[in-house]
CSV table of C-alpha atoms in Angstrom, one decimal:
chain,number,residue,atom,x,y,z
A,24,UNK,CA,-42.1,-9.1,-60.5
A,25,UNK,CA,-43.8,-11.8,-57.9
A,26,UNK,CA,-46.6,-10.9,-56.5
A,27,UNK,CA,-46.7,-10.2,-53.0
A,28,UNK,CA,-49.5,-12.3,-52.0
A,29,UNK,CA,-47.8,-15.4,-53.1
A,30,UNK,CA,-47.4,-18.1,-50.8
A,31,UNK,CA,-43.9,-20.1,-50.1
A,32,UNK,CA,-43.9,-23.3,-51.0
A,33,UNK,CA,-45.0,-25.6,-48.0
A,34,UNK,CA,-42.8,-28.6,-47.6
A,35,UNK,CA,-40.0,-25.3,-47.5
A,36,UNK,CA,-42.0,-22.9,-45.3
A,37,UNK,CA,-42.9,-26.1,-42.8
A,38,UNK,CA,-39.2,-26.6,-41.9
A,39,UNK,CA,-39.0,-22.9,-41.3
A,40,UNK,CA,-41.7,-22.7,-39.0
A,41,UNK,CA,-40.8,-25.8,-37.1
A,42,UNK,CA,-37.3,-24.2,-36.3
A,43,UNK,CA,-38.9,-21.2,-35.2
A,44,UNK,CA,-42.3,-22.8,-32.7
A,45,UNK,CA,-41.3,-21.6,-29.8
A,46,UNK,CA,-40.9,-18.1,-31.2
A,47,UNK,CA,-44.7,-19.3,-32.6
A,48,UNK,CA,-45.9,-20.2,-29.2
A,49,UNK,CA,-44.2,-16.5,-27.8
A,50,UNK,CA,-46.7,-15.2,-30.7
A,51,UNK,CA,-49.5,-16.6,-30.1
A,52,UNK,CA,-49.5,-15.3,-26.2
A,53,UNK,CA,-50.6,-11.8,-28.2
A,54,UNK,CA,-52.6,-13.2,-30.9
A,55,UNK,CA,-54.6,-16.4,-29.6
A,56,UNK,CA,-56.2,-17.5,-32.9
A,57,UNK,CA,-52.4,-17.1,-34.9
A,58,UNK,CA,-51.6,-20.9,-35.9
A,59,UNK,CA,-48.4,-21.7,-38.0
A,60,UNK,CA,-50.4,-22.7,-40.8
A,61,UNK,CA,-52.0,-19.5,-41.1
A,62,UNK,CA,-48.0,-18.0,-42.1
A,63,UNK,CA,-48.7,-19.8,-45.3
A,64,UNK,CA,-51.5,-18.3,-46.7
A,65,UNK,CA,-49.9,-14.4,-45.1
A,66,UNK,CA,-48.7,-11.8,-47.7
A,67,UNK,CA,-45.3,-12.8,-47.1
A,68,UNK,CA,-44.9,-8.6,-46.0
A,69,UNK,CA,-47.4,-9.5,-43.2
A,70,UNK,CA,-45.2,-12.3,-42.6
A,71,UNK,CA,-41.6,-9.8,-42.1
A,72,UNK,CA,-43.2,-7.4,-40.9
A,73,UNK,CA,-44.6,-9.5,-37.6
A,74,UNK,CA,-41.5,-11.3,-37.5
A,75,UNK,CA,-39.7,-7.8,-37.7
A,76,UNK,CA,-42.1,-6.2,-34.7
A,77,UNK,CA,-41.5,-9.7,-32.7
A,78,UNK,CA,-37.6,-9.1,-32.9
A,79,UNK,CA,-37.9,-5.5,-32.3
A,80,UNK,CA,-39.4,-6.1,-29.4
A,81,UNK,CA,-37.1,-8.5,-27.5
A,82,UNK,CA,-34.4,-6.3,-28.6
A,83,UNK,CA,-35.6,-3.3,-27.1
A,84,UNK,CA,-36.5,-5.6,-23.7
A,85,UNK,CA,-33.0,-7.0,-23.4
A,86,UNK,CA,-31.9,-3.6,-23.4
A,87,UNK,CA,-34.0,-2.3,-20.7
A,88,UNK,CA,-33.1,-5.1,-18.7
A,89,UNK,CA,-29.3,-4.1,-19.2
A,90,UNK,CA,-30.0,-0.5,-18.3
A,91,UNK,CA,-31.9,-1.7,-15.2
A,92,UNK,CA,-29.0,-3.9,-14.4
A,93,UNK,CA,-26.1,-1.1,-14.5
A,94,UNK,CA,-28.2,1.4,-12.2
A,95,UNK,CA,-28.0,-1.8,-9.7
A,96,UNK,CA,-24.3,-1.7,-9.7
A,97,UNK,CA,-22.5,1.9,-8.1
A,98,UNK,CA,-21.3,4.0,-11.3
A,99,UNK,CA,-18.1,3.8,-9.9
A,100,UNK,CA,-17.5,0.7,-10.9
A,101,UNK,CA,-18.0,1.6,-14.6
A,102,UNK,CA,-15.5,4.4,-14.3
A,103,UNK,CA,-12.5,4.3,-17.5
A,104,UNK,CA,-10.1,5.0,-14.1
A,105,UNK,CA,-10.4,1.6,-12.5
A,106,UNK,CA,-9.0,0.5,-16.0
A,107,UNK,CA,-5.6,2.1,-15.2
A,108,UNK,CA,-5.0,-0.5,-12.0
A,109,UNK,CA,-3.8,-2.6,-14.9
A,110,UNK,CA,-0.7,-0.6,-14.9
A,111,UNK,CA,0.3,-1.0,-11.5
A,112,UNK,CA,3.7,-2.6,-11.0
A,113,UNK,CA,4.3,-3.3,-7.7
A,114,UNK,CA,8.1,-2.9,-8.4
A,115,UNK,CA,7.8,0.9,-8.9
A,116,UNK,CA,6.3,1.8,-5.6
A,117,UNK,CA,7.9,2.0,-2.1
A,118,UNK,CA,6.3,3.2,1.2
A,119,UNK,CA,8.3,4.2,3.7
A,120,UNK,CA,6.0,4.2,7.0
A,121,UNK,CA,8.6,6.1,9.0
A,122,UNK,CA,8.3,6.0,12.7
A,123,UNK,CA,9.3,9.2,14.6
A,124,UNK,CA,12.2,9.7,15.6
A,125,UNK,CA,14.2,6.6,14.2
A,126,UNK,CA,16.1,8.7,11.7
A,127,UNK,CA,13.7,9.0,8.9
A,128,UNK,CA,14.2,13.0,8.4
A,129,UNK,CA,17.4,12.2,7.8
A,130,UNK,CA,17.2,9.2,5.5
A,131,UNK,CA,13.7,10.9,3.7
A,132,UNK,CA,15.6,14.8,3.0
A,133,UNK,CA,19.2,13.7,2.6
A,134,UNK,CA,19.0,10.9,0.7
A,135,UNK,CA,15.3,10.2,-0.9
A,136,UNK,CA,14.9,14.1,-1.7
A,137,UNK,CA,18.4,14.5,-3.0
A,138,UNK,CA,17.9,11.7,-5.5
A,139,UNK,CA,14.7,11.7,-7.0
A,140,UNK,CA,14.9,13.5,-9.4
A,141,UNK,CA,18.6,12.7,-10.7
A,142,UNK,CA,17.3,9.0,-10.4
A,143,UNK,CA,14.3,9.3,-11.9
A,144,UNK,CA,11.4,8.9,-9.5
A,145,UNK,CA,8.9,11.4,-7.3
A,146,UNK,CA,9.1,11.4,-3.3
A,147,UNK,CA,5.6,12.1,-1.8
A,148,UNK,CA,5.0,13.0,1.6
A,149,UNK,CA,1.6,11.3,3.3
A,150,UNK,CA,0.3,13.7,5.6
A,151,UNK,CA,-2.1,12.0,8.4
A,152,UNK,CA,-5.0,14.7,9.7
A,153,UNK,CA,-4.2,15.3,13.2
A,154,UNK,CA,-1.1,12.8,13.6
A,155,UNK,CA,-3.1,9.9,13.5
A,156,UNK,CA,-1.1,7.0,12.6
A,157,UNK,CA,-3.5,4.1,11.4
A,158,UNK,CA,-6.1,4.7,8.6
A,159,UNK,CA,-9.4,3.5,8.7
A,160,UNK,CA,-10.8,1.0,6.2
A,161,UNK,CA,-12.4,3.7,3.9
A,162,UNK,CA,-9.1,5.7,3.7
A,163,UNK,CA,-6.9,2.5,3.3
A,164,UNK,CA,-9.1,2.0,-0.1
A,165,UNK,CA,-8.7,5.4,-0.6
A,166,UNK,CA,-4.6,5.3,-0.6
A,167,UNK,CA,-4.4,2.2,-2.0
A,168,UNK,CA,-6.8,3.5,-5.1
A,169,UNK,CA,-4.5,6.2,-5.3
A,170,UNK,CA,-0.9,4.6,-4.9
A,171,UNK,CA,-2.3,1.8,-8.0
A,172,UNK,CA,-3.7,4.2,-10.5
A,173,UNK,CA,-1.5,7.3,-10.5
A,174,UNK,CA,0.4,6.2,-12.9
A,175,UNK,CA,2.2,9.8,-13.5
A,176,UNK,CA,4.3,10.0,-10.5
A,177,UNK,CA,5.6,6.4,-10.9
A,178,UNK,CA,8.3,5.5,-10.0
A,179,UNK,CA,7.0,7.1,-6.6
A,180,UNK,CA,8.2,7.1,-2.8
A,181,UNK,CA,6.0,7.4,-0.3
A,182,UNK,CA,7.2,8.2,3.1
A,183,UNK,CA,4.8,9.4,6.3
A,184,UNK,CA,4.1,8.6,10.0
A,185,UNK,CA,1.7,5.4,8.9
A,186,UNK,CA,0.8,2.3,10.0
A,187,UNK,CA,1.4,-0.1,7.7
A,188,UNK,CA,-1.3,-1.0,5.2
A,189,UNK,CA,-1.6,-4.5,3.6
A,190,UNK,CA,-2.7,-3.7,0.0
A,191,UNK,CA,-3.4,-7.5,-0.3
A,192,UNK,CA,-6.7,-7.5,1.9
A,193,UNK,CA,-7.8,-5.4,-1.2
A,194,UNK,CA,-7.0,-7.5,-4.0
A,195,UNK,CA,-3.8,-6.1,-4.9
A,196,UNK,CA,0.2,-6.8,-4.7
A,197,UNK,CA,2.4,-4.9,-1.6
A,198,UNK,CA,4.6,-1.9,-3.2
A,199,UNK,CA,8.0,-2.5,-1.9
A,200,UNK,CA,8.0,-1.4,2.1
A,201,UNK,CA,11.4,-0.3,3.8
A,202,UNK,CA,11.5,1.1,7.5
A,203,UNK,CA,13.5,1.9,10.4
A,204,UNK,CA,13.5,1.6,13.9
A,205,UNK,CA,15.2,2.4,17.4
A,206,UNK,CA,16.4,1.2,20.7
A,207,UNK,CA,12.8,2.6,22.3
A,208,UNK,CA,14.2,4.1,25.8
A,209,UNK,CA,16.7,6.0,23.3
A,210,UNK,CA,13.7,6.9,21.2
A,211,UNK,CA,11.4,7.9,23.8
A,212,UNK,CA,14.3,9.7,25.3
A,213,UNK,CA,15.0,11.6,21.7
A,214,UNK,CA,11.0,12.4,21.7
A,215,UNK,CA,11.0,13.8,25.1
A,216,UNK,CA,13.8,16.1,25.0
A,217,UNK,CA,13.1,17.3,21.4
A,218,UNK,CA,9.7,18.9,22.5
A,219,UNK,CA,11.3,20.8,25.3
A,220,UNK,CA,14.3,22.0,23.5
A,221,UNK,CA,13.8,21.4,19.5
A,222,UNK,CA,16.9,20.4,17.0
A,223,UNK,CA,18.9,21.1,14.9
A,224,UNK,CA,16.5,20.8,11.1
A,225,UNK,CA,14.0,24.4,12.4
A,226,UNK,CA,16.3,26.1,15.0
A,227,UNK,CA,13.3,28.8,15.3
A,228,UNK,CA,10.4,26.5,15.5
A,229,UNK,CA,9.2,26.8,19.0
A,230,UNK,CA,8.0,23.5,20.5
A,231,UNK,CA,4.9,22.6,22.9
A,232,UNK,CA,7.4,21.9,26.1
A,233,UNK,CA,9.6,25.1,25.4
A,234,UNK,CA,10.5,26.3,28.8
A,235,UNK,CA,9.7,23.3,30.7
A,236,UNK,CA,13.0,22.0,31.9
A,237,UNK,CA,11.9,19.1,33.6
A,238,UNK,CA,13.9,16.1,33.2
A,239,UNK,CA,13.3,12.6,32.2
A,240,UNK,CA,14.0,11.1,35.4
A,241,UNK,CA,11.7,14.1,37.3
A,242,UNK,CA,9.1,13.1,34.7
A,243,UNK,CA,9.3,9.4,35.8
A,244,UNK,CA,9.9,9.8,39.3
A,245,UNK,CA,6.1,12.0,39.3
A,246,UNK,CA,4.3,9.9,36.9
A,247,UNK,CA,4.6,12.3,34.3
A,248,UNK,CA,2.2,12.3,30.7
A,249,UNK,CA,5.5,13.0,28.8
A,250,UNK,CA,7.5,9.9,29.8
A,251,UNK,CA,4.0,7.3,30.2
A,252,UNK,CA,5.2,3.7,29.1
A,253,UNK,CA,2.4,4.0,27.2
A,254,UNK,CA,4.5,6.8,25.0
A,255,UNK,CA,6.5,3.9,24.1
A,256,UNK,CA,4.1,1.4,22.0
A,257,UNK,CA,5.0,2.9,18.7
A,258,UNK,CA,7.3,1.0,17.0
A,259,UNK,CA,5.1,-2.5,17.3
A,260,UNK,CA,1.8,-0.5,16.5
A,261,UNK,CA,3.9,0.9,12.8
A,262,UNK,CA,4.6,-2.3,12.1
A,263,UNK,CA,1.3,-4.2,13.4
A,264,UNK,CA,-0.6,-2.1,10.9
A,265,UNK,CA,-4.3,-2.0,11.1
A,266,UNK,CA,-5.9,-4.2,13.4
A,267,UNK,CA,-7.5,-3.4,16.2
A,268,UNK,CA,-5.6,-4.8,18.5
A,269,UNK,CA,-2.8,-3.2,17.3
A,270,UNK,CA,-3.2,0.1,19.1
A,271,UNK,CA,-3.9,-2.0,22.2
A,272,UNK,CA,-1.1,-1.0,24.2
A,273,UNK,CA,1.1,-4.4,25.9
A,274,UNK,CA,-1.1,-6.2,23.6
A,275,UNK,CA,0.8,-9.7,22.2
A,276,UNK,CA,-1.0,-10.1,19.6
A,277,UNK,CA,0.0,-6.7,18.1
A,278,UNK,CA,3.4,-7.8,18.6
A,279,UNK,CA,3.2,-10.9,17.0
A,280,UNK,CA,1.7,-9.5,14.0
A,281,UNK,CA,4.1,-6.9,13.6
A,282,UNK,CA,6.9,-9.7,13.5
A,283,UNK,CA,4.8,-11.3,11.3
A,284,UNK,CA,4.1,-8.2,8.7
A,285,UNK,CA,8.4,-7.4,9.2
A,286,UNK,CA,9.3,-10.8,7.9
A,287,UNK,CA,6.5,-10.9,5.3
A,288,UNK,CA,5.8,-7.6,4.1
A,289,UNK,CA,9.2,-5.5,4.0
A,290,UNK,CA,12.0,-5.8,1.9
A,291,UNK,CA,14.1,-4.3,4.9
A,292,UNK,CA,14.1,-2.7,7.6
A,293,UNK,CA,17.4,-0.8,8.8
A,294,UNK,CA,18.1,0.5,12.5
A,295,UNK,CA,19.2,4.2,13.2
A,296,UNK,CA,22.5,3.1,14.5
A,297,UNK,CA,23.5,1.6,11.4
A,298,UNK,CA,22.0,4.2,8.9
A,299,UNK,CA,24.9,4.1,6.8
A,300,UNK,CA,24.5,-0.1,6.1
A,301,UNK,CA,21.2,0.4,5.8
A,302,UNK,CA,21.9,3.2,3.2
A,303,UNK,CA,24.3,0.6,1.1
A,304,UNK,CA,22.1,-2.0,1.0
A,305,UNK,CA,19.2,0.2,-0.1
A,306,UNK,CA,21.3,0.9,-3.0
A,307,UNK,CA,22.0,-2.9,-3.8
A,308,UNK,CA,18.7,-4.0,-3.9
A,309,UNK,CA,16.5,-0.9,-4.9
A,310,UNK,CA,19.0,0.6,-7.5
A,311,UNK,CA,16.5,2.0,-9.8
A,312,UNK,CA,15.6,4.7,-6.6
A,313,UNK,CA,19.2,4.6,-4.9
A,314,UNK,CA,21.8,4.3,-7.1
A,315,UNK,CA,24.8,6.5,-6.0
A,316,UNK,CA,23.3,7.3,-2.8
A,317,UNK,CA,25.7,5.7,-0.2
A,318,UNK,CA,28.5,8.4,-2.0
A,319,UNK,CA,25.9,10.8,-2.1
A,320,UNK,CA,25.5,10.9,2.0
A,321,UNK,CA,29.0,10.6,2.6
A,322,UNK,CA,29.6,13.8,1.0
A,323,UNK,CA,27.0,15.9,2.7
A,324,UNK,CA,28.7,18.1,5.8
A,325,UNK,CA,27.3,16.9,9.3
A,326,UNK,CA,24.6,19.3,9.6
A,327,UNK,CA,22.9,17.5,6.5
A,328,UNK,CA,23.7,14.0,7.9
A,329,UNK,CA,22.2,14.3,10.4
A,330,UNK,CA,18.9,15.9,10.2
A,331,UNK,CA,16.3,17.0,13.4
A,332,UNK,CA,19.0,15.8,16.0
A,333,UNK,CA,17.8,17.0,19.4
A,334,UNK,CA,19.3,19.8,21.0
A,335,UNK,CA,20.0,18.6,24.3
A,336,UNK,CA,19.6,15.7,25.9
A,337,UNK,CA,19.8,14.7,29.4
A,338,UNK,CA,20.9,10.9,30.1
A,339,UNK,CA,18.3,8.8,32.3
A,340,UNK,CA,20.1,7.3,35.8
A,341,UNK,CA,20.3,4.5,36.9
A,342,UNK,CA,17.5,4.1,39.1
A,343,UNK,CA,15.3,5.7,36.1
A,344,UNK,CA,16.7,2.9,33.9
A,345,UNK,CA,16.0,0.2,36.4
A,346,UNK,CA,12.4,1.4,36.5
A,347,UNK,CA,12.1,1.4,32.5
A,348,UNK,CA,13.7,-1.7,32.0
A,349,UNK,CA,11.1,-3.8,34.6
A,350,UNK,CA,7.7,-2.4,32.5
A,351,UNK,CA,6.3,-4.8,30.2
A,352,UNK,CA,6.1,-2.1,27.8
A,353,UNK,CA,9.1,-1.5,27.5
A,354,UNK,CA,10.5,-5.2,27.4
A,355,UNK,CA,7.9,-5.7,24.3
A,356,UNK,CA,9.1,-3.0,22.4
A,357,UNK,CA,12.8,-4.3,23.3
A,358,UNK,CA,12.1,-7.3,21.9
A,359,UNK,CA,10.7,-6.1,18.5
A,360,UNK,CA,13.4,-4.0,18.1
A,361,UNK,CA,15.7,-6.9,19.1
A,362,UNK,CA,13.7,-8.9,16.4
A,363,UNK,CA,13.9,-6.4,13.6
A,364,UNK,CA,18.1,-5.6,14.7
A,365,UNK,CA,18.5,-9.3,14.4
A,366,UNK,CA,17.1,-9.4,11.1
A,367,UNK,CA,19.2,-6.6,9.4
A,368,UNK,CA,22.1,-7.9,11.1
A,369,UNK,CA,21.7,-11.7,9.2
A,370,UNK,CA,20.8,-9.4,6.2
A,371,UNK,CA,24.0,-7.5,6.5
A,372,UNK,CA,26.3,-10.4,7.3
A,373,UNK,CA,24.9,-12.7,4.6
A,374,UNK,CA,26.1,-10.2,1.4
A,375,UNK,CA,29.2,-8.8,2.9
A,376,UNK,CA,32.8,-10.2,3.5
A,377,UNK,CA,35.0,-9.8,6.8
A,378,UNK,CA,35.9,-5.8,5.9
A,379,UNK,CA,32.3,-4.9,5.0
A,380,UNK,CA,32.6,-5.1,1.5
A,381,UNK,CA,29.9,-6.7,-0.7
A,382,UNK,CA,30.5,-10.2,-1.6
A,383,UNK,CA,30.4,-10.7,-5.4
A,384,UNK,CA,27.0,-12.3,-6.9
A,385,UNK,CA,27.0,-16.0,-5.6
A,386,UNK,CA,24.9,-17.4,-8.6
A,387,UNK,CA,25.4,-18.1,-12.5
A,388,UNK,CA,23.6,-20.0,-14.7
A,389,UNK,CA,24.5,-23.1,-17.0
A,390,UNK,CA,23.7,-26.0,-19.0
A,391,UNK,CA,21.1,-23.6,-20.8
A,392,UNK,CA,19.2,-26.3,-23.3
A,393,UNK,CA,18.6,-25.6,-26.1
A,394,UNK,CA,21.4,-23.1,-26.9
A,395,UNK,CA,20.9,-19.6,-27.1
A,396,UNK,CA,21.5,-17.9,-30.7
């Protein structure tokens, strides 16, 4: 057995040391008089056993310091959750920011409701506190956190009175967004009347106007709340999303932007006075969520086609018109909704032949090098 108070060998034990001087230097900090020679006459115990406290102690620094560092950083960063946004696929997600009174009851429980579970996806209704359309940047985090991590509704519809909300400021992909809008003295028109005499979706339901009778052009003549341009700026603001000039009503840039967001962002955008084409074509380029519905709403009776229409409705005169038509409000809204018509229609006309039906694909593929097995 050696003896533990044999010394290496020298010329071996120099060549060691020399590797290890700066650890040396690190040593002698604590132990002044400790010189590299002295190693060779230590017990080579003494020897491991500094070496092994001199380790021991940087290891259990480094650790501290990583401790130290992870407090710095907000715990929910380190959460397993923020794993799952791996999973997100984009593909599998479609908001539908419904503007009121476009149609979207309709669309939303005659179609979307009918089919999701025969097609194989959840509808979720997003419920805004207090009507508000446009969420503020913590809640935007919020629903975008949400829509990318829960993974068990997906595939998943999302429909609500929104604003749209660019999931791209945040690092992440747009779902697929669809919409709809209206001709906005027709809208306005719909809005006005429905609050005074309800539809046809909660017959019981009483409304906030129920018993006032006035009419639309009585409203205008007097400067009435109810019929305010300002009632108008809707459409442009849904589409504008969340800036905040947006909500600025007559504002340009909020109409610029919400061209901008409706050419970039959605997929399409349909028009309540051609539900039905806007139905098909949902159904040719989102099949996974709308296969079968175009024969699906042409079966349902007329009550269930057409969902929340107003009761009664009085029609503007001239002189009312004339007024509308002159506000700047008004001719701004007109000319998104012109915009977004437009762009369905070259949609529309691009995919279908002379009767309506849908052209056949106009693609294939050749010359495919090398060969396929």
């Amino acid at each position: 057995m050696r003896s533990l108070s044999k010394t290496y060998h020298p010329t071996r034990l120099s060549r060691v040391l020399h590797r290890f001087a700066p650890l040396f230097n690190a040593f002698r900090r604590v132990w002044p008089s400790f010189h590299p020679k002295d190693a060779m006459t230590l017990p080579r115990f003494n020897i491991l056993l500094g070496f092994g406290a001199f380790f021991l102690f940087w290891f259990l620094y480094f650790n501290y310091r990583l401790d130290q560092l992870q407090l710095d950083v907000p715990s929910e960063q380190f959460q397993p959750s923020r794993l799952q946004k791996r999973s997100y696929e984009p593909s599998k997600i479609i908001i539908y920011n419904r503007v009121p009174k476009t149609g979207s009851t309709t669309f939303t429980n005659a179609v979307a409701y009918d089919l999701c579970k025969k097609n194989g996806f959840h509808s979720i209704h997003l419920n805004m506190t207090k009507n508000r359309a446009s969420m503020n940047i913590i809640d935007q985090r919020s629903f975008i956190e949400n829509v990318t991590s829960w993974t068990d509704v997906s595939p998943a519809f999302y429909h609500g009175h929104v604003a749209f909300v660019d999931f791209t400021k945040f690092g992440y992909a747009n779902p697929i967004y669809i919409n709809m809008v209206r001709e906005p003295l027709d809208r306005l028109l719909s809005h006005y009347y429905f609050l005074r005499f309800g539809d046809n979706y909660r017959v019981g339901l009483k409304r906030s106007r129920a018993g006032n009778n006035e009419t639309f052009d009585e409203c205008v003549e007097r400067g009435g709340k109810d019929c305010d341009m300002k009632m108008m700026w809707l459409q442009i603001p849904y589409f504008c999303g969340t800036h905040s000039f947006c909500t600025e009503v007559g504002s340009k840039a909020a109409l610029e932007q919400a061209k901008i967001n409706l050419i970039n962002h959605y997929l399409l955008v349909g028009h309540t006075e051609r539900l039905v084409d806007f139905i098909a074509l949902l159904e040719k380029v989102i099949p996974g969520f709308f296969h079968g519905a175009l024969e699906h709403y042409n079966s349902l009776d007329e009550n269930r086609a057409h969902l929340r229409y107003t009761k009664k409705k009085i029609p503007p005169s001239e002189q009312t018109l004339e007024k509308v038509k002159a506000n700047p409000i008004y001719q701004m809204e007109k000319e998104f909704y012109e915009f977004a018509k437009n762009q369905f229609e070259d949609q529309w006309n691009r995919v279908t032949q002379k009767d309506g039906t849908f052209l056949l694909k106009q693609f294939h593929y050749e010359k495919i090098r090398p060969p396929l097995n």
